[in-house]
Coordinates of C-alpha atoms in Angstrom, one line a residue:
M1 CA 133.7 108.2 127.0
K2 CA 135.8 106.2 124.3
Y3 CA 133.5 103.3 124.4
F4 CA 130.3 105.6 123.8
S5 CA 132.1 107.2 120.9
Q6 CA 132.9 104.0 119.4
F7 CA 129.4 102.8 119.8
L8 CA 128.2 105.7 118.2
L9 CA 130.2 105.7 115.3
A10 CA 129.3 101.9 114.9
G11 CA 125.8 102.7 115.0
T12 CA 125.8 105.7 112.7
T13 CA 127.7 103.4 110.3
V14 CA 125.1 100.7 110.4
L15 CA 122.4 103.4 109.8
M16 CA 124.3 104.8 106.8
V17 CA 124.7 101.6 105.4
S18 CA 121.0 100.1 105.9
S19 CA 119.5 103.6 104.4
C20 CA 122.0 103.3 101.2
S21 CA 120.9 99.6 100.7
Q22 CA 117.2 100.3 100.5
N23 CA 116.7 101.0 96.8
T24 CA 113.1 101.6 95.8
Y25 CA 111.5 99.8 92.6
P26 CA 111.5 102.9 90.4
V27 CA 107.8 103.7 89.2
G28 CA 107.3 107.1 87.9
F29 CA 104.8 109.3 85.9
H30 CA 106.4 111.8 83.4
M31 CA 104.5 114.6 81.8
E32 CA 104.6 115.2 78.2
A33 CA 107.4 117.8 77.2
D34 CA 108.1 119.9 74.1
R35 CA 110.9 118.3 72.1
V36 CA 113.7 121.1 72.7
Q37 CA 116.9 121.0 70.6
G38 CA 120.4 121.3 72.2
E39 CA 120.7 121.8 75.9
G40 CA 117.0 121.0 76.5
F41 CA 117.4 117.4 75.2
K42 CA 119.1 116.5 78.6
F43 CA 115.5 116.7 80.2
S44 CA 113.3 115.0 77.9
R45 CA 113.3 111.6 76.2
P46 CA 111.0 110.1 73.4
F47 CA 108.6 107.5 73.7
K48 CA 106.5 106.7 70.5
G49 CA 106.8 109.8 68.9
K50 CA 106.3 112.3 72.0
Y51 CA 108.7 113.5 74.3
Y52 CA 108.5 113.2 78.1
D53 CA 110.3 114.8 81.1
V54 CA 113.1 112.7 82.2
T55 CA 112.2 113.4 85.9
P56 CA 109.0 112.3 87.1
F57 CA 106.6 114.4 88.7
V58 CA 105.0 111.5 90.9
S59 CA 107.2 108.6 92.0
T60 CA 107.6 105.2 94.2
K61 CA 108.2 107.1 97.4
M62 CA 105.0 109.4 97.0
F63 CA 102.6 106.4 96.8
K64 CA 100.6 105.5 99.9
Q65 CA 98.6 102.4 98.9
Y66 CA 98.5 100.3 95.6
A67 CA 96.1 97.6 94.4
S68 CA 96.7 95.3 91.3
F69 CA 94.2 93.8 88.7
L70 CA 94.5 90.9 86.2
N71 CA 94.3 92.0 82.3
P72 CA 92.9 89.9 79.8
D73 CA 96.5 89.5 78.3
G74 CA 97.7 88.2 81.6
S75 CA 99.5 91.1 82.6
Y76 CA 98.7 93.1 85.7
G77 CA 97.7 96.7 86.1
V78 CA 98.0 98.8 89.1
V79 CA 96.1 101.6 90.9
F80 CA 98.4 103.9 93.0
L81 CA 97.0 106.1 95.7
V82 CA 99.2 108.9 96.2
E83 CA 100.2 110.2 99.8
D84 CA 97.9 113.2 101.0
E85 CA 100.8 115.5 101.1
Y86 CA 101.3 115.0 97.3
R87 CA 97.6 115.3 96.1
M88 CA 97.8 118.9 95.4
R89 CA 101.0 118.4 93.4
L90 CA 99.1 115.8 91.3
Y91 CA 96.0 118.0 90.9
S92 CA 97.9 121.1 89.9
Q93 CA 100.3 119.2 87.3
T94 CA 97.5 117.4 85.6
Q95 CA 95.2 120.6 85.7
A96 CA 98.1 122.4 84.0
H97 CA 98.4 119.8 81.3
I98 CA 95.1 118.8 80.3
G99 CA 94.9 117.6 76.6
Q100 CA 98.6 116.4 77.0
T101 CA 99.7 112.9 78.0
M102 CA 101.8 111.3 80.8
L103 CA 103.7 108.3 80.7
P104 CA 103.9 105.7 83.5
T105 CA 107.3 103.9 83.7
V106 CA 108.3 100.7 85.7
N107 CA 111.8 99.9 86.2
G108 CA 112.7 102.1 83.3
L109 CA 110.2 100.5 80.9
G110 CA 107.5 102.8 79.6
M111 CA 103.7 101.6 79.9
E112 CA 100.6 102.8 78.0
V113 CA 100.6 106.4 77.7
L114 CA 97.6 108.1 79.6
K115 CA 95.9 111.1 78.0
I116 CA 95.1 113.8 80.5
T117 CA 91.2 114.9 80.3
T118 CA 90.4 116.4 83.6
P119 CA 92.5 117.1 86.5
I120 CA 93.0 114.1 88.9
R121 CA 91.2 114.8 92.4
D122 CA 91.0 111.6 94.0
G123 CA 95.0 111.0 94.1
K124 CA 94.7 107.8 92.2
L125 CA 97.0 107.1 89.3
V126 CA 96.7 103.9 87.0
I127 CA 98.9 101.8 85.0
W128 CA 96.6 99.7 82.6
G129 CA 98.9 96.9 82.1
G130 CA 102.2 95.4 81.3
L131 CA 103.5 94.2 84.8
N132 CA 104.0 90.9 86.0
G133 CA 104.3 89.4 89.5
Y134 CA 107.8 90.5 90.0
D135 CA 106.9 94.1 89.4
L136 CA 104.2 93.6 91.9
K137 CA 106.6 91.9 94.4
M138 CA 109.2 94.6 94.0
I139 CA 106.7 97.6 94.3
N140 CA 105.4 95.8 97.6
E141 CA 108.7 96.5 99.4
T142 CA 108.0 100.0 99.3
V143 CA 104.4 100.8 99.0
E144 CA 101.7 99.1 101.0
A145 CA 99.1 96.9 99.3
G146 CA 95.6 97.4 99.6
N147 CA 94.9 93.8 100.1
I148 CA 98.3 91.7 100.8
A149 CA 96.5 88.4 100.9
I150 CA 95.5 89.0 97.0
E151 CA 98.8 90.6 96.1
K152 CA 101.0 87.8 97.6
T153 CA 99.5 85.2 95.3
R154 CA 100.5 87.3 92.3
F155 CA 104.2 87.7 93.5
L156 CA 107.1 86.3 91.5
D157 CA 110.7 85.8 92.7
K158 CA 112.2 86.4 89.4
D159 CA 111.6 88.9 86.5
P160 CA 110.2 87.1 83.5
R161 CA 111.2 89.6 81.1
P162 CA 114.3 89.2 79.0
R163 CA 117.0 91.5 80.0
P164 CA 119.2 93.2 77.2
K165 CA 122.9 92.0 76.9
I166 CA 125.3 94.6 77.5
D167 CA 128.6 94.5 75.3
K168 CA 131.2 95.1 77.8
K169 CA 133.7 96.1 75.1
R170 CA 131.7 99.0 74.0
K171 CA 131.9 102.2 76.0
T172 CA 128.2 103.4 75.2
P173 CA 125.1 101.3 76.0
S174 CA 124.0 98.5 73.9
R175 CA 121.4 99.8 71.5
D176 CA 119.2 97.0 72.8
L177 CA 119.3 98.3 76.2
I178 CA 118.6 101.9 75.2
R179 CA 117.6 102.6 71.7
G180 CA 119.0 105.7 69.9
D181 CA 117.3 107.8 67.4
S182 CA 119.1 107.1 64.4
K183 CA 117.3 110.0 62.5
H184 CA 118.9 112.7 64.5
A185 CA 122.7 111.7 64.3
E186 CA 123.8 115.2 65.2
N187 CA 121.4 115.1 68.1
P188 CA 121.2 111.6 69.5
S189 CA 118.3 111.0 71.8
I190 CA 117.7 108.0 73.9
D191 CA 114.3 106.5 73.8
I192 CA 112.5 104.8 76.7
P193 CA 112.2 101.2 76.1
E194 CA 108.6 99.8 76.0
G195 CA 107.5 97.6 78.6

């Protein structure tokens, strides 16, 4: 019995460590929000003059499959297919926000804003550009590729985007990493960096 409990404890520890180490590459779609002063500021962030919910209504773990495409500027766009269980959520959210916009983000960077003109019925969400081969490789670790042979040729092992330097002496994040809204010093906001 003693050996069984030790075996069970070791197995549980291995499962906990492996589940904690599986970080998904963050891809999310954020709905446009009204700018709310005070406490509401915690739940929205500005991007190009509009405010978006901090929490995405659809994110990486909700995608069933993806397919990338090459843009004329050399970046990649991606079409995501949402899992069947989340299609009604996608439909109802886009139905409720017709005329507004949604912001796709990849690894914390804002991509091209999408205008919602009709509810999304087919379960497909698109990021029109701004991704690189590293983004595709990292997305592929969580989401299944539609055609892995094509996707593998686009993968990069390192992120070619320059990363902002963090000043270790400062207690607040560098303004290069997260740009503050200096217009509203009494209510500082944090912009979503552009990808």
